[in-house]
Amino acid sequence: EIAQEKEHIPPKKNDRLLVKGGRIVNDDQSFYADIYMEDGVIKQIGDNLIVPGGIKTVEANGKMVIPGGIDNHTHFQMPYRGTTTVDDFSQGSKAALAGGTTMIVDHVIPEPGSSLIEAFEQWRSWADEKTCCDYSLHVDITHWNDSVKQEVDTLLKEKGVNSFQVYMAYKDFYQMSNSELYEIFTFLGEMGGIVQVHAENGEIIAEEQARMLEMGITGPEGHVLSRPEELEAEAVFRAITIASQTNCPLYVTRVMSKSAADIISQARKKGNVVFGEPIAASLGTDGTHYWSKNWAKAASFVTSPPLSPDPTTPDYLNTLLASGDLNVTGSAHCTFSVAQKAIGKDDFTQIPEGVNGVEERMSLIWDKAVTTGKMDENMFVAVTSTNAAKILNLYPRKGRVAVGSDADLVIWDSDAVRTITAKTHNSAAEFNVFEGMELRGAPSVVICQGKLVLEDGNLHAISGVGRFIPCTPFPDFAYKRVKARKQLAILRAVPRGMYDGPVSDFSPMSRGGTPSASARTSPTKQPVRNLHHSAFSLAGNPAQRGELQQPFHLPIRLPIPCCHRKYQEPDTHTQQQSTLTHYNALHT
Amino acid sequence: MELLLPLWCVCVRVCVRLSVGESEREKDFQHNDRLLIKGAKIVNDDQSFCADIYMEDGHIKQIGENLIVPGGVKTIDAHGRMLMPGGIDVHTRFQMPDRGMTSVDDFYQGTRAALAGGTTMIIDHVVPEPGVSLLSAFEQWREWADSKSCCDYSLHVDITEWHKGVQEEMEALVKDHGVNSFLVYLAYKDVFQLTDSQVYEVFSVIRDLGAIAQVHAENGDIVAEEQRRILEQGITGPEGHVLSRPEEVEAEAVNRSVTVANQTNCPLYVTKVMSKSAADVIAQARKKGTVVYGEPITASLGTDGSHYWSKNWAKAAAFITSPPLSPDPTTPDYLSSLLSCGDLQVTGSAHCTFNTAQRAVGKDDFTLIPEGTNGTEERMSLIWDKCVVTGKMDENQFVAVTSTNAAKIFNLYPRKGRIAVGSDADLVLWDPDVTKIISAKSHNSNVEYNIFEGVEVRGAPLVVISQGKIVLEEGNLHTTEGCGRFVGRKPFSDYVYKRIKARSRLAELRGVPRGLYDGPVCDVSVTPKTMTPASSAKTSPAKQAVAGAQPVRNLHQSGFSLSGAQVDDNLPRRNTQRIVEPPGGRANITSLG
């Protein structure tokens, strides 16, 4: 409601604006024209426009006028163990605007077990209250069951969310099993959503983390050592396989390594509908800093998947971004103070994760990709704004300078040079992962909702003016192909006569030695031996119930102290039987 | 090796008692142990050369020209034909139990078929039913094979479940029972399938033991979903099998197991490479330096999955195996090329045959059809025909992929897989010109359908010598039930482990020496209802298997408390998370925060 009221606030004088003498840059072409905008919408484009007298005019002096950037991945004001990230929606969106980004898409992260819609409404209220630019929301699916499915359906149809993220990492927490992924992908593929995936193999990470800690490695370098880029690439590969199987468009968030990017680019060559999102950090810096002797500095780089220690990574990712193998950029801006990071000072697995980048993203890509000649300014617009708008189904309202589009514009000064430092940045974080980097290219004027928010180096952002922009399902950019494939994918059985020959006798209950299909019958995860150690003799049922959970899931973790064997009941067989019966009773 | 002598005696006894065509066999027996082959072109994987070869007591004693041999030995004149090491079929499943049924080729029939095709050693898979001890399953297979096998054999053991007891048994198998390879399944959800964490742990154990990790690579979770979907669509015939197991799912699992193997520095061996995509993943991984071997099988090298759409149910069902044959008809040619260039190294048959009546268990539901195809007899000829005749590989590479590489990987080299003085006298005199048509009518397997029915292949064994005795001559098989010996294999095969060892020396990790962080630390809730992707490492005290560390918490489960104190055991494991803020506070730091 708040948002709707806001839309009806009568326009002020500031709402009429003429940009003269600019070179308009879209993702397909560049041309010289003036732009007139009113009520936050572009009304006219051309030469010698007829506009009302006395309106504010901005002289572009031949500089480029580009669609405002869309940062497709932020985590502002994210709750974390009772605290929140230091950049709230106000601080965060100010930083965004300062860097030429006029729209952000934040991630709603519902606590596992809680309602997606409630979490969504919570984020809406935070963002509506504080955001200085337009925003949308991705919703992360942190657990999966029928009621979640129902909520996803509601979010898609009624709440303006068309993209949902699932996690393949964070074992025992957010992580989804392959079967759950399959179900989610299938559902979203049918409903016209975009599946986003945090791609890392959480199971192996958990093993590696334990190994690192055992070896006594507790500092931030353990973070990257326990999350090698192969694990990222593996998960990307798996996600693509499932997406291809379910005919669902896939969006890989945070492409951090060469291997992961390679998998995406190979999959695209094979025809998969997959989009890769490198972030400001992976395009601009690398993971060598995890070995910094300054703990606080090393910790400020902690994010997942981690920055790759391979220093050639940023260049490689920029090249793939330029060639179109990667499509969208975000910042994954999620900033913690040093004191917050220090929660993990004795154990890297406890360091809150996230890096800055919302302010630096546009300049960084300009510097790394356009000034180096990897991409032209049109491609720059595509990867910083247009492609994101297309995937979000907001195109051409966002992501294009055209009559009828939102008046979110940036006058880009390709010659400006500035040095990134935490001293001058607009984020509240004490560290900046790009500290000391000299970047060429910066916004000289930023127009958001038709209003000047950055001019002459001064930021005039207003908290709470940002509107929630609903995204509708079935974005053409992804779904035209998916729809065509669906029509082709119909399977047919072979018409055969009934088989009427002899049939062997077999025991349907015991799936014995043969690797034969998916028997739901077989008692796999019932490690008979381990039941010996479950000592539920004297205590009552509660203990027994407690026992049952452990051995079925992670049998290896049960210690087998030999001395305990003497406590076994003499008739272990009966004991097993009773346990199995009990198990069956519980699970059928 | 200690087993060798007694077995040999048993063998002699058994031979006399059981031999087929008894009178003539007995007569020949004495001389059969001494054998001279004259004028052969000896083909090893590295070179070919002309020489005579003399063998005695099952071993090659002399190689050269003008050999001095005892008088009156049996002599074969090779007339310049190729003499090569007998084939090693690295993957068979003879006499395999499945739901109360048994595959139709037992160790006798199966090894007979192998010998008929020029294969003189097989390595079978022990498949312990989940819940059954690995050792007792192994002993069971030993018993079956010792009593029936006609050629030397060895055994892989499949890990069908995972817990501490299995680890101990693996150690025993490696140390005392001559097993150096274990297979894990990424498919067969809820039956054999292991999770990624379990696979990681198994691989770590395997590496420490110096064994080879074999993997059945298919994503079982997705397969299960697809099976349900396909059945729901009313597709119940054999075509559903391949539709529910697309090759992407195979490639995905190969990629995942390569990742885990890299992570654990464990050598990996992918059984049954059935598709181009899976083979590509292996080839790429090798280029990146992974120690990984790929095993295409006779079926994937010789035929394709188009037959699943056959209108004849029995024929379609005869092709059922997992991963399935690829419907892409260019697959066999592609796999042969990769085999020729060295990207794939070893060949097996995965010979596991079921009759139509047995297959018909799944006549209304493809997921119930017992899986497996024939191929142990056809393997050598088929590879010769597809690869050597077409000029993709020479005869030396042929020896490498049918015999030598297998012997090297599984640590049998040079006893097996090479013609050299001291090696076992398992030899094949190969006739590259003979042409035959494969047919169920003439094959040595018991199965009614042969998936290569009607295929004309060039190249076949003329004479097969196993354990120094002639077992195939002039088209006649003279096999002896039960004379096959179990060949134990030692761990840390050089061919595989030299690189692994070098890498583990390099892989030592060190922490960064830093002063203690003494700045402010944020207060956080102790039992975090975390909103952030904070890691869950603490929740899974993994690696206990390898490191032998004792996760404190698990002692709770040893459970001899009278008070029932372990009621909390059913709480989520997350509670084991390391407490960031210990009760009572962490003096200096909290005060600063």
Coordinates of C-alpha atoms in Angstrom, one line a residue, chain B residues 20-244:
Chain B
V20 CA 35.5 -82.8 -20.1
G21 CA 36.3 -85.5 -22.6
E22 CA 38.2 -87.3 -19.9
S23 CA 40.3 -89.9 -21.6
E24 CA 42.0 -87.7 -24.1
R25 CA 42.4 -84.9 -21.6
E26 CA 44.2 -87.2 -19.1
K27 CA 46.4 -88.4 -21.8
D28 CA 47.4 -85.0 -22.8
F29 CA 47.8 -83.6 -19.4
Q30 CA 51.4 -84.3 -18.7
H31 CA 52.6 -82.8 -21.9
N32 CA 50.1 -80.0 -21.8
D33 CA 52.1 -78.3 -19.1
R34 CA 55.1 -77.9 -21.5
L35 CA 54.4 -76.0 -24.6
L36 CA 56.4 -74.5 -27.4
I37 CA 55.0 -72.0 -29.9
K38 CA 57.2 -71.5 -32.9
G39 CA 57.4 -68.7 -35.3
A40 CA 55.0 -66.3 -33.6
K41 CA 54.9 -62.5 -33.9
I42 CA 54.8 -61.6 -30.3
V43 CA 52.7 -58.5 -29.6
N44 CA 53.0 -56.6 -26.4
D45 CA 51.7 -53.1 -25.8
D46 CA 55.0 -51.5 -26.6
Q47 CA 56.3 -53.6 -29.5
S48 CA 55.9 -56.6 -31.8
F49 CA 58.7 -59.0 -32.6
C50 CA 59.1 -62.5 -34.0
A51 CA 60.3 -65.2 -31.6
D52 CA 59.5 -68.6 -30.3
I53 CA 58.1 -69.0 -26.8
Y54 CA 58.4 -71.9 -24.4
M55 CA 56.3 -72.3 -21.3
E56 CA 56.2 -74.8 -18.5
D57 CA 54.0 -75.1 -15.4
G58 CA 51.9 -72.2 -16.5
H59 CA 54.8 -69.8 -16.8
I60 CA 56.7 -68.4 -19.7
K61 CA 60.2 -69.8 -19.4
Q62 CA 61.9 -68.7 -22.5
I63 CA 61.5 -66.3 -25.4
G64 CA 63.8 -66.2 -28.3
E65 CA 65.0 -68.1 -31.3
N66 CA 66.4 -71.6 -31.4
L67 CA 65.3 -72.3 -27.9
I68 CA 66.7 -75.3 -26.1
V69 CA 63.6 -77.2 -24.9
P70 CA 63.0 -80.7 -23.6
G71 CA 62.3 -83.2 -26.2
G72 CA 58.8 -84.2 -27.1
V73 CA 57.0 -81.1 -25.9
K74 CA 53.8 -80.1 -27.6
T75 CA 54.6 -77.6 -30.3
I76 CA 52.4 -75.2 -32.1
D77 CA 53.5 -73.6 -35.3
A78 CA 52.2 -70.0 -35.4
H79 CA 53.2 -69.4 -39.0
G80 CA 54.0 -65.8 -38.2
R81 CA 50.6 -65.0 -36.7
M82 CA 50.2 -62.7 -33.8
L83 CA 50.7 -64.0 -30.3
M84 CA 49.4 -61.7 -27.6
P85 CA 48.8 -61.7 -23.9
G86 CA 45.4 -63.2 -23.1
G87 CA 42.6 -60.7 -22.6
I88 CA 41.6 -59.4 -19.2
D89 CA 38.0 -58.7 -18.9
V90 CA 37.9 -56.2 -16.0
H91 CA 34.2 -56.3 -15.4
T92 CA 32.0 -59.4 -15.2
R93 CA 29.1 -60.3 -13.1
F94 CA 28.8 -64.0 -13.4
Q95 CA 26.3 -66.0 -11.4
M96 CA 25.0 -62.8 -9.9
P97 CA 22.1 -63.0 -7.5
D98 CA 19.1 -60.7 -8.1
R99 CA 16.0 -61.0 -6.1
G100 CA 16.2 -64.7 -5.8
M101 CA 17.2 -65.2 -9.4
T102 CA 20.7 -65.7 -10.6
S103 CA 22.2 -64.5 -13.9
V104 CA 22.3 -67.4 -16.3
D105 CA 26.0 -67.5 -16.9
D106 CA 27.7 -68.9 -13.8
F107 CA 31.4 -68.9 -13.3
Y108 CA 31.8 -72.0 -15.4
Q109 CA 29.7 -70.9 -18.4
G110 CA 30.9 -67.3 -18.1
T111 CA 34.6 -68.1 -18.1
R112 CA 34.1 -70.6 -20.9
A113 CA 32.7 -67.9 -23.0
A114 CA 35.5 -65.6 -22.0
L115 CA 38.1 -68.2 -23.0
A116 CA 36.3 -68.8 -26.3
G117 CA 36.8 -65.1 -27.1
G118 CA 40.4 -64.9 -26.1
T119 CA 40.0 -63.6 -22.6
T120 CA 42.1 -65.6 -20.1
M121 CA 41.3 -63.6 -16.9
I122 CA 38.2 -62.0 -15.6
I123 CA 37.6 -59.7 -12.7
D124 CA 34.2 -60.2 -11.2
H125 CA 32.3 -57.9 -8.9
V126 CA 31.3 -59.0 -5.5
V127 CA 28.0 -57.3 -4.7
P128 CA 27.2 -57.5 -1.0
E129 CA 23.6 -57.0 -0.2
P130 CA 23.3 -54.0 2.0
G131 CA 23.5 -55.2 5.5
V132 CA 25.6 -58.2 4.7
S133 CA 29.3 -58.1 5.6
L134 CA 31.7 -57.5 2.8
L135 CA 34.0 -60.3 3.9
S136 CA 31.2 -62.9 4.0
A137 CA 30.0 -61.8 0.5
F138 CA 33.6 -61.9 -0.7
E139 CA 34.0 -65.5 0.7
Q140 CA 30.8 -66.5 -1.0
W141 CA 32.0 -65.2 -4.4
R142 CA 35.3 -66.9 -3.8
E143 CA 33.6 -70.2 -3.2
W144 CA 31.4 -69.9 -6.3
A145 CA 34.3 -68.9 -8.5
D146 CA 36.9 -71.4 -7.1
S147 CA 34.5 -74.3 -7.8
K148 CA 33.6 -73.3 -11.3
S149 CA 35.9 -70.8 -12.9
C150 CA 37.9 -72.1 -15.9
C151 CA 40.4 -69.3 -16.0
D152 CA 42.2 -67.1 -13.5
Y153 CA 40.1 -64.5 -11.8
S154 CA 40.1 -61.7 -9.4
L155 CA 37.4 -59.8 -7.5
H156 CA 36.3 -56.2 -7.1
V157 CA 34.2 -55.5 -4.1
D158 CA 31.3 -53.2 -4.3
I159 CA 30.6 -50.8 -1.4
T160 CA 26.8 -50.9 -1.1
E161 CA 26.5 -49.1 2.2
W162 CA 28.8 -47.1 4.4
H163 CA 29.7 -47.2 8.0
K164 CA 32.7 -47.8 10.2
G165 CA 32.4 -51.6 10.0
V166 CA 32.7 -51.4 6.2
Q167 CA 35.9 -49.5 6.5
E168 CA 37.4 -52.1 8.7
E169 CA 36.4 -54.8 6.3
M170 CA 37.9 -52.9 3.4
E171 CA 41.1 -52.8 5.3
A172 CA 41.0 -56.5 5.8
L173 CA 40.2 -57.1 2.2
V174 CA 43.1 -55.1 1.0
K175 CA 45.6 -56.4 3.6
D176 CA 44.6 -60.1 3.7
H177 CA 42.5 -61.0 0.8
G178 CA 44.1 -59.5 -2.3
V179 CA 41.4 -56.9 -3.2
N180 CA 42.6 -53.5 -4.4
S181 CA 39.5 -52.1 -6.0
F182 CA 36.1 -51.1 -4.7
L183 CA 33.1 -49.9 -6.6
V184 CA 30.7 -47.2 -5.3
Y185 CA 27.3 -46.5 -6.7
L186 CA 26.0 -43.0 -7.4
A187 CA 22.8 -44.6 -8.7
Y188 CA 20.2 -47.0 -7.3
K189 CA 18.7 -44.6 -4.9
D190 CA 17.7 -46.1 -1.6
V191 CA 19.5 -49.3 -2.5
F192 CA 23.2 -49.0 -3.2
Q193 CA 23.5 -45.3 -3.7
L194 CA 25.9 -43.3 -1.5
T195 CA 25.7 -39.6 -0.7
D196 CA 28.5 -37.3 -1.8
S197 CA 29.8 -37.1 1.8
Q198 CA 29.9 -40.9 1.9
V199 CA 31.7 -41.1 -1.4
Y200 CA 34.2 -38.5 -0.1
E201 CA 34.8 -40.7 2.9
V202 CA 35.0 -43.9 0.9
F203 CA 37.5 -42.3 -1.5
S204 CA 39.6 -41.1 1.4
V205 CA 39.7 -44.6 2.8
I206 CA 40.5 -46.1 -0.5
R207 CA 43.4 -43.7 -1.1
D208 CA 44.9 -44.4 2.3
L209 CA 44.6 -48.1 1.5
G210 CA 46.2 -47.7 -1.9
A211 CA 43.3 -49.1 -3.7
I212 CA 41.4 -48.0 -6.8
A213 CA 38.0 -46.3 -6.5
Q214 CA 35.6 -47.5 -9.1
V215 CA 32.4 -45.7 -9.7
H216 CA 29.0 -46.6 -11.2
A217 CA 28.3 -43.1 -12.4
E218 CA 24.7 -42.1 -12.8
N219 CA 22.8 -39.5 -10.7
G220 CA 20.4 -41.8 -8.9
D221 CA 18.2 -39.0 -7.5
I222 CA 17.4 -37.7 -10.9
V223 CA 17.0 -41.2 -12.3
A224 CA 14.4 -42.0 -9.6
E225 CA 12.5 -38.8 -10.4
E226 CA 12.6 -39.5 -14.1
Q227 CA 11.5 -43.1 -13.6
R228 CA 8.5 -41.9 -11.7
R229 CA 7.7 -39.3 -14.3
I230 CA 8.0 -41.8 -17.2
L231 CA 5.9 -44.4 -15.5
E232 CA 3.3 -41.7 -14.8
Q233 CA 3.1 -41.0 -18.5
G234 CA 2.2 -44.6 -19.1
I235 CA 5.6 -45.6 -20.5
T236 CA 6.3 -49.0 -19.0
G237 CA 8.4 -50.7 -21.7
P238 CA 12.2 -51.0 -22.1
E239 CA 12.3 -47.6 -23.9
G240 CA 11.4 -46.1 -20.5
H241 CA 14.7 -47.4 -19.2
V242 CA 16.8 -45.2 -21.5
L243 CA 14.4 -42.3 -21.4
S244 CA 14.7 -42.2 -17.6

